[in-house]
Short mmCIF file of C-alpha atoms and ligand atoms in Angstrom, two decimals:
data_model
loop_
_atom_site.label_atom_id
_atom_site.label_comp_id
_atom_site.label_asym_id
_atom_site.label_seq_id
_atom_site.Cartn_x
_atom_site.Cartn_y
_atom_site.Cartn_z
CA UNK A 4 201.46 108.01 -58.54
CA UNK A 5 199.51 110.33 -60.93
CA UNK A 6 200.17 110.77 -64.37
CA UNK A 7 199.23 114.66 -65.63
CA UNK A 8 199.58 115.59 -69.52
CA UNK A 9 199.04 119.08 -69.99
CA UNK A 10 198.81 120.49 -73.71
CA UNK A 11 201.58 117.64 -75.17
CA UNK A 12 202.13 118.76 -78.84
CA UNK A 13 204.76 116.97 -80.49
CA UNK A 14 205.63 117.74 -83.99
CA UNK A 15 207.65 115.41 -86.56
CA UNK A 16 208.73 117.77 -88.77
CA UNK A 17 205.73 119.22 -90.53
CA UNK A 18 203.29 116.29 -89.20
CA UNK A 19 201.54 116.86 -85.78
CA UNK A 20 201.44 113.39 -84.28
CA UNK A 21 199.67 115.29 -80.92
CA UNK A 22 197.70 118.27 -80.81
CA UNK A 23 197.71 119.67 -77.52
CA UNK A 24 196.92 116.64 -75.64
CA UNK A 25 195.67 116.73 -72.40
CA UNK A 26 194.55 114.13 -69.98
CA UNK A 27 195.14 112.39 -66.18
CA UNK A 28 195.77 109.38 -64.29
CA UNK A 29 194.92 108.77 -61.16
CA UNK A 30 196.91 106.76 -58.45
CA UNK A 31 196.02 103.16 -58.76
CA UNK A 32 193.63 103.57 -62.05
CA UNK A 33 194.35 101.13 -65.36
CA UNK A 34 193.65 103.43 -68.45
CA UNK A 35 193.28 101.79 -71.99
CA UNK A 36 194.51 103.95 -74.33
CA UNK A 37 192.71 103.62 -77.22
CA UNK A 38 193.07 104.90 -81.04
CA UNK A 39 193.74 103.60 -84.56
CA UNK A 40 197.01 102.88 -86.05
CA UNK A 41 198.71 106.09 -86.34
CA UNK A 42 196.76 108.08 -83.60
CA UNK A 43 200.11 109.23 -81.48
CA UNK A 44 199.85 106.40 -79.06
CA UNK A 45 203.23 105.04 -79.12
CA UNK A 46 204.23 108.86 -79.41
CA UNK A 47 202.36 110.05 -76.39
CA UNK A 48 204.01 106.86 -74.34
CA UNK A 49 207.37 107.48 -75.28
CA UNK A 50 207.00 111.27 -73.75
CA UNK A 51 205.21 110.42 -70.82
CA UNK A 52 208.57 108.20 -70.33
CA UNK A 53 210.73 110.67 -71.41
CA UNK A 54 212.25 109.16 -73.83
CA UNK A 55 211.24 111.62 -76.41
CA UNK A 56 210.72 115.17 -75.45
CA UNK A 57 207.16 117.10 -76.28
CA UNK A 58 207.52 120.22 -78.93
CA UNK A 59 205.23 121.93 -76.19
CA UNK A 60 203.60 121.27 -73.46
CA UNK A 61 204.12 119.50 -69.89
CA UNK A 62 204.34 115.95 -68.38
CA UNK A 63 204.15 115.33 -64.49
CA UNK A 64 204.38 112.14 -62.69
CA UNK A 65 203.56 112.68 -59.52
CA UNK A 66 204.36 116.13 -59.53
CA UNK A 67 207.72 115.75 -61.03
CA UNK A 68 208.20 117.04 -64.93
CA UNK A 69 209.69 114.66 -67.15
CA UNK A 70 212.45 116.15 -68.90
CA UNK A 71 213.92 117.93 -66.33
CA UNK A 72 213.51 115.36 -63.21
CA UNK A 73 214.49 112.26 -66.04
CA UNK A 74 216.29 110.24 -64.15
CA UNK A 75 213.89 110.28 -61.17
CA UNK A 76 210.55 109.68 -63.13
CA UNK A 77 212.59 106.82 -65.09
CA UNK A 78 213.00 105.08 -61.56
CA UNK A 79 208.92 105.36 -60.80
CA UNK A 80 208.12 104.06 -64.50
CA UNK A 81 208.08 100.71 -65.90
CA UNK A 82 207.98 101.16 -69.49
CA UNK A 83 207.12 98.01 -72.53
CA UNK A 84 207.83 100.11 -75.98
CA UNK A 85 206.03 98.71 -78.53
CA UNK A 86 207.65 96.03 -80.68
CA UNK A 87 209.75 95.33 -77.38
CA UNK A 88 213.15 95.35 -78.51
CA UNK A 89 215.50 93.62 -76.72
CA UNK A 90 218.79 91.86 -76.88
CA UNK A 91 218.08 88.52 -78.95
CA UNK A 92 221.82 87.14 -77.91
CA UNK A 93 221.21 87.45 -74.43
CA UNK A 94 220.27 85.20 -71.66
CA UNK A 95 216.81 86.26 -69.89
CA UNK A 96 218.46 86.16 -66.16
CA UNK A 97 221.80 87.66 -67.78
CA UNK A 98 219.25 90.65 -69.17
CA UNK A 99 217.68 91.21 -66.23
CA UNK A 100 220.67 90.88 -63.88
CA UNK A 101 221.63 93.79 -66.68
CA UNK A 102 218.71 95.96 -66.42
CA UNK A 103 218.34 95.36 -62.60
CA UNK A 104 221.76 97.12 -62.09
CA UNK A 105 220.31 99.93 -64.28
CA UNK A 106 218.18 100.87 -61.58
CA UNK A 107 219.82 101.43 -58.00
CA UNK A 108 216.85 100.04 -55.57
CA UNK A 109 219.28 98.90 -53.52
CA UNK A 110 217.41 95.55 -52.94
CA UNK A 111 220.48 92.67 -53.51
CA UNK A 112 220.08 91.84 -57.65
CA UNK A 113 219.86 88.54 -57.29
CA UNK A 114 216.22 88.46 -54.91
CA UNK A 115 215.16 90.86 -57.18
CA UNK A 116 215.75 88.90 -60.57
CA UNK A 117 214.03 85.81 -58.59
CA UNK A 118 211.03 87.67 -57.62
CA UNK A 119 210.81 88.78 -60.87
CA UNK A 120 211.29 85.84 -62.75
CA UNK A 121 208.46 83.89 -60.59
CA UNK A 122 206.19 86.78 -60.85
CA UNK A 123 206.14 86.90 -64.57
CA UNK A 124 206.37 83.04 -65.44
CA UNK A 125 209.74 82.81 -66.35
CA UNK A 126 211.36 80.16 -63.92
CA UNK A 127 211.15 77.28 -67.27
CA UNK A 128 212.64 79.99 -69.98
CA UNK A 129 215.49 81.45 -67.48
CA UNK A 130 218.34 80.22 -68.79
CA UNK A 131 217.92 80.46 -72.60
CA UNK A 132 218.51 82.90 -74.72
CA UNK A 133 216.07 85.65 -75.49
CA UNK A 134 216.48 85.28 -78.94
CA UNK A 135 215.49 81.54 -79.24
CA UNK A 136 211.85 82.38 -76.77
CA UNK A 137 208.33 82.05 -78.38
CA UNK A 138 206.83 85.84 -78.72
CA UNK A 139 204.55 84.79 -75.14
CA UNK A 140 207.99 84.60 -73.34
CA UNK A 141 209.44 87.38 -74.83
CA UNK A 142 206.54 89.52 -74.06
CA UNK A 143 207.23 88.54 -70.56
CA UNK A 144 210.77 89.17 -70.29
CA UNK A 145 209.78 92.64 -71.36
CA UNK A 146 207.37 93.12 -68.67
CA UNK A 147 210.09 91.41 -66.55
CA UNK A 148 212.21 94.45 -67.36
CA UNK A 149 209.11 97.06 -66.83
CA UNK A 150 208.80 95.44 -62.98
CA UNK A 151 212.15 94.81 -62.52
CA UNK A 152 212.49 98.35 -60.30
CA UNK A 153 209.19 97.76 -59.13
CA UNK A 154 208.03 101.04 -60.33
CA UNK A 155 204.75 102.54 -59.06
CA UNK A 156 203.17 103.62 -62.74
CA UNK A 157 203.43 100.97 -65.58
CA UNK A 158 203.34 102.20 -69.37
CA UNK A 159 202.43 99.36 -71.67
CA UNK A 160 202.71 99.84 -75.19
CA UNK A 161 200.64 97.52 -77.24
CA UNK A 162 201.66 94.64 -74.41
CA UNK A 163 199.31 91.52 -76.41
CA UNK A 164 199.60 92.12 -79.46
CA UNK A 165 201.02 89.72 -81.55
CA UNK A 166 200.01 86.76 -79.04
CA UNK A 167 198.00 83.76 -79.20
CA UNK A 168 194.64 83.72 -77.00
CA UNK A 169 196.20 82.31 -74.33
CA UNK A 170 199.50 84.16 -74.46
CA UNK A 171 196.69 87.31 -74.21
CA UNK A 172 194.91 85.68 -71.49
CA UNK A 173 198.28 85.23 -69.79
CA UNK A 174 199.98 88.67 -69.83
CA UNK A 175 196.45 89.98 -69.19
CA UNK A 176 196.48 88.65 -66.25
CA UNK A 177 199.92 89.57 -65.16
CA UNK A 178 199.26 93.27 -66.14
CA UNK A 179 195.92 93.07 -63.90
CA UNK A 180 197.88 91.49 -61.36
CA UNK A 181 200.47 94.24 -61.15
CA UNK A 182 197.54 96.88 -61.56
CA UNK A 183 196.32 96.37 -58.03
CA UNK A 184 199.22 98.13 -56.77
CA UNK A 185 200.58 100.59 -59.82
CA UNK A 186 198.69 103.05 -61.78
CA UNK A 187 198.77 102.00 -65.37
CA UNK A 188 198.44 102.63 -68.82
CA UNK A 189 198.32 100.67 -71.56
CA UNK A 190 197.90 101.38 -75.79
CA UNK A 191 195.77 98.62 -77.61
CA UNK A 192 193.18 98.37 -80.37
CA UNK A 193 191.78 95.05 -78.82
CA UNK A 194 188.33 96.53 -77.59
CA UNK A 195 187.81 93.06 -75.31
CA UNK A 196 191.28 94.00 -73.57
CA UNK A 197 189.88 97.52 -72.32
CA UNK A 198 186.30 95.82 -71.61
CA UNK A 199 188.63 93.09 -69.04
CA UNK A 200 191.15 95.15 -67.41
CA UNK A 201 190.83 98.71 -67.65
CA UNK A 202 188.77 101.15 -65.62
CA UNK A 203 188.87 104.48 -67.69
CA UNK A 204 189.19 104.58 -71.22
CA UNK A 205 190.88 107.04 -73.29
CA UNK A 206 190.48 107.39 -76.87
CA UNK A 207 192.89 109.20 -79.65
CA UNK A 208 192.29 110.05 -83.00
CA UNK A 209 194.79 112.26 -85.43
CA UNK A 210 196.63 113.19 -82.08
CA UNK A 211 193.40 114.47 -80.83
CA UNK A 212 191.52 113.33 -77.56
CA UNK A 213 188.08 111.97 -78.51
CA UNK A 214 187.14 110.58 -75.57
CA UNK A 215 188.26 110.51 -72.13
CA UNK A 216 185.58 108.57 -69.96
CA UNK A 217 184.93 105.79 -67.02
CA UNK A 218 184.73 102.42 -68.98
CA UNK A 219 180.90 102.35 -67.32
CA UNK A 220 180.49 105.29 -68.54
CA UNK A 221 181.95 105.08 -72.15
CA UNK A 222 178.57 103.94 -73.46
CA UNK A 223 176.94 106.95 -72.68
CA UNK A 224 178.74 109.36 -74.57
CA UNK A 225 176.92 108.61 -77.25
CA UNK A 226 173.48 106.98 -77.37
CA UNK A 227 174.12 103.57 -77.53
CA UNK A 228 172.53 100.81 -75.09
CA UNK A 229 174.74 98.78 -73.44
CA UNK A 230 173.18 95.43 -74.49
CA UNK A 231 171.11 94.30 -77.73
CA UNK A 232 169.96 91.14 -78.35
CA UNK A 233 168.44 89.80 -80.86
CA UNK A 234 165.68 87.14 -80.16
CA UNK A 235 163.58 84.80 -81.71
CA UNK A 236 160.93 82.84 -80.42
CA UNK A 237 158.65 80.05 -81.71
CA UNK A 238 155.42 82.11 -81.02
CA UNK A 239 153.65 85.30 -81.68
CA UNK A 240 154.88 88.01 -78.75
CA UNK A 241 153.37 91.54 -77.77
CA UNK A 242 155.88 94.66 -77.46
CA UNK A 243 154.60 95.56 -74.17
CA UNK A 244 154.89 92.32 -72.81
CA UNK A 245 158.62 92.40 -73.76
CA UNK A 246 159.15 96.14 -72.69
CA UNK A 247 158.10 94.91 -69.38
CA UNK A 248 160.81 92.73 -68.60
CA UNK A 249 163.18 94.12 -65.96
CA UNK A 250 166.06 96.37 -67.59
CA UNK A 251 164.87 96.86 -71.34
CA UNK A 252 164.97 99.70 -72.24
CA UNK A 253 163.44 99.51 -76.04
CA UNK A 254 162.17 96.97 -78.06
CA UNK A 255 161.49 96.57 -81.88
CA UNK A 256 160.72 94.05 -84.06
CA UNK A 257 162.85 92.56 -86.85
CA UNK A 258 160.20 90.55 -88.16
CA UNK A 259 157.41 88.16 -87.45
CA UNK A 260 158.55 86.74 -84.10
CA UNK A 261 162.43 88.09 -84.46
CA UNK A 262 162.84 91.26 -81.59
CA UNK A 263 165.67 93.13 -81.18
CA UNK A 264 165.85 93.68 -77.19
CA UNK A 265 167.98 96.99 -75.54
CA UNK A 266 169.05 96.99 -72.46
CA UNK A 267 171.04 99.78 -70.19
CA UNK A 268 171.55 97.77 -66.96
CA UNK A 269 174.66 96.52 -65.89
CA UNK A 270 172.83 93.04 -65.74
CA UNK A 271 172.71 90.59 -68.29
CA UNK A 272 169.30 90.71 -69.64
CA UNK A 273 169.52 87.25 -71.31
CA UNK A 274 168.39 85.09 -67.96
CA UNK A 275 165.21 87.50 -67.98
CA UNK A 276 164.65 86.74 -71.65
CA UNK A 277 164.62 83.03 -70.81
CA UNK A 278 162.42 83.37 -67.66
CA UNK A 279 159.86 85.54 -70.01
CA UNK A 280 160.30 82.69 -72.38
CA UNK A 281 159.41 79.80 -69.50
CA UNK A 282 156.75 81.59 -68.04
CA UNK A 283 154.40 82.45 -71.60
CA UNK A 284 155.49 79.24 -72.63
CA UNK A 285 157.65 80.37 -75.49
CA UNK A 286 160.79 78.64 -76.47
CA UNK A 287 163.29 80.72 -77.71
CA UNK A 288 164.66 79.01 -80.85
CA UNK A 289 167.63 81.61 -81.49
CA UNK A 290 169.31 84.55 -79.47
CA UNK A 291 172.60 86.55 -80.67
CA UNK A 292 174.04 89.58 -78.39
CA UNK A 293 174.92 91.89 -81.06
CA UNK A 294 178.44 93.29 -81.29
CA UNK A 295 180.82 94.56 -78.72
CA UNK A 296 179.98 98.61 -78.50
CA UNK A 297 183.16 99.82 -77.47
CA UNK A 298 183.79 98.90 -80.84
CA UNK A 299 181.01 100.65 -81.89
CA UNK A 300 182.04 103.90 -79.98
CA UNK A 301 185.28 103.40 -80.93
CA UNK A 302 184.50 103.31 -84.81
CA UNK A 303 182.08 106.60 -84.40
CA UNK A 304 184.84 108.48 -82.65
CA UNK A 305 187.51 107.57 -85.04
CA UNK A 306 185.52 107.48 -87.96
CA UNK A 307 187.55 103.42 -88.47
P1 ADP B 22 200.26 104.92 -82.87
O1 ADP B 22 201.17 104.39 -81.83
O2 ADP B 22 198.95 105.41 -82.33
O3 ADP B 22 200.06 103.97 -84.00
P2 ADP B 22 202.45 106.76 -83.40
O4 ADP B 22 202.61 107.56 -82.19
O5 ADP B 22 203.40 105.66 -83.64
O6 ADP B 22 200.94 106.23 -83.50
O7 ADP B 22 202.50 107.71 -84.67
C1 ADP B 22 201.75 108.90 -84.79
C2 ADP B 22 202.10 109.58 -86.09
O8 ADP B 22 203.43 110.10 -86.02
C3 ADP B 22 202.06 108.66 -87.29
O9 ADP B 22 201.55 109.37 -88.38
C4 ADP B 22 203.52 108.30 -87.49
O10 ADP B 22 203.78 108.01 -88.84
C5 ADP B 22 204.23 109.55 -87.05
N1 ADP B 22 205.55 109.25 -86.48
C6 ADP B 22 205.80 108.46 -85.42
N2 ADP B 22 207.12 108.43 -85.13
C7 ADP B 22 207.72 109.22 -86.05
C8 ADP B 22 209.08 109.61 -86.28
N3 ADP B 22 210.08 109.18 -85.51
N4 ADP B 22 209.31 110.45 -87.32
C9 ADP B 22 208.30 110.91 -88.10
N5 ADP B 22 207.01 110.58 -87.93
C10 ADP B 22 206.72 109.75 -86.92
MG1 MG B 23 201.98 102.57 -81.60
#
């Protein structure tokens, strides 16, 4: 199931939340989409799953146009909104014995709230009320209800934030999980999130595509390495000895015996800085890898 955005404007009022947007999913791909607080994310989600319609401009999933084919797409799409509202007085299986008969799959309700409620960790939390559930469960319940149909795209609106480390860890895992089946997108700003699950990256700015790029390739847009480290050792070093070392690309030197190593392989170059060490008899007395650079990209596109 492909998404296909072709020139989404949407207008509130004077404000242009998205600029003639356009962009694709492929069948089976996880896309992070990427921007700063007020970028149209939420905006561009809530089109793609028709729940608000686009001042101009198309949607297609899998060849059918939202808006017109509505009740069709909604069957194919599993949809989190963001803030994930949902009934507090409610029981979790009563709400998704509720949504279930939303959709007609025509699978009996009750195998499908099971399956459900195993898949996304909800056996313990079944029977209470939505309302009384840490933010972790309630995160769940509303992926619960984004499976539920078992729909072939997934759109995830900000899905971890607001979670602990391991709640992230967690629902990270259960979005991966259901990614090796569904095509999926999913809005963050947590850089580390795109970096673990996604494989294409697309980045929004003042309702504005900035970038719209393999996550191997998102470091090439602009010229950025896709490694630094900074390194000290406890003896006098030559460049070219350093430079040699597999997978560096440049080399400079902070000070004294302080380097700053770049590398553009996909391997880590830290093992090779430690063999280099061992064999000329060095020891390395500190070594930092420098900040994340999607974040860096991320910042230059969006000016953050
Ligand atoms: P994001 O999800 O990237 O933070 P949104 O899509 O929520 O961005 O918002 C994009 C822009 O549209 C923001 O400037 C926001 O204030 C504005 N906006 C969003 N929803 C509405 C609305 N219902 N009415 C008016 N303006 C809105
Ligand atoms: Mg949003």
């Amino acid at each position: 199931m492909s998404i296909v955005v072709q020139g989404v404007t949407k207008l509130y009022g004077e404000q242009k939340a998205l600029d003639n947007v356009s962009f694709e999913v492929k069948t089976g791909e996880i896309v992070g989409f990427l921007g700063p607080n007020g970028a149209g994310k939420s905006t561009m989600m809530k089109i793609i799953t028709g729940f608000i319609p686009a001042s101009s401009g198309e949607v297609h999933i899998n060849g059918l146009e939202v808006g017109t084919d509505n009740l069709e797409v909604r069957k194919r799409i599993g949809y989190l909104p963001e803030n994930n509202p949902l009934y507090p007085e409610m029981y979790v299986r009563e709400y998704l014995g509720f949504v279930a008969s939303i959709y007609k799959t025509g699978i009996p309700k009750k195998n499908q709230i099971n399956s459900i409620i195993e898949v996304t960790g909800l056996a313990p939390e079944q029977k209470k009320k939505i309302g009384s559930l840490s933010k972790g469960y309630r995160q769940r319940v509303g992926l619960a209800q984004a499976l539920i149909h078992n729909p072939d795209v997934l759109i995830l609106d900000e899905a971890t934030t607001g979670l602990d480390p391991n709640q992230i860890v967690e629902i990270r895992n259960l979005i991966k999980e259901a990614g090796k089946e569904k095509t999926v997108m999913l809005s963050t700003h947590i850089m580390q999130e795109v970096e673990a699950i996604c494989d294409r990256v697309i980045i929004i700015d003042k309702g504005v595509i900035v970038a719209n790029e393999e996550k191997n390739n998102i470091y090439s847009i602009i010229k950025r390495p896709k490694q630094i480290i900074q390194v000290e050792f406890d003896k006098e070093v030559s460049e070219s000895s350093l430079a040699e070392i597999g997978n560096v690309r440049a080399v400079s030197q902070i000070k004294n015996n302080i380097w700053l190593i770049e590398s553009d392989g996909d391997e880590d170059i830290r093992p090779s800085l430690f063999n280099y060490a061992v064999n000329n008899s060095l020891t390395v007395l500190s070594l930092q890898q420098q900040q994340n650079k999607l974040e860096e990209i991320f910042r230059e596109l969006t000016n953050g």
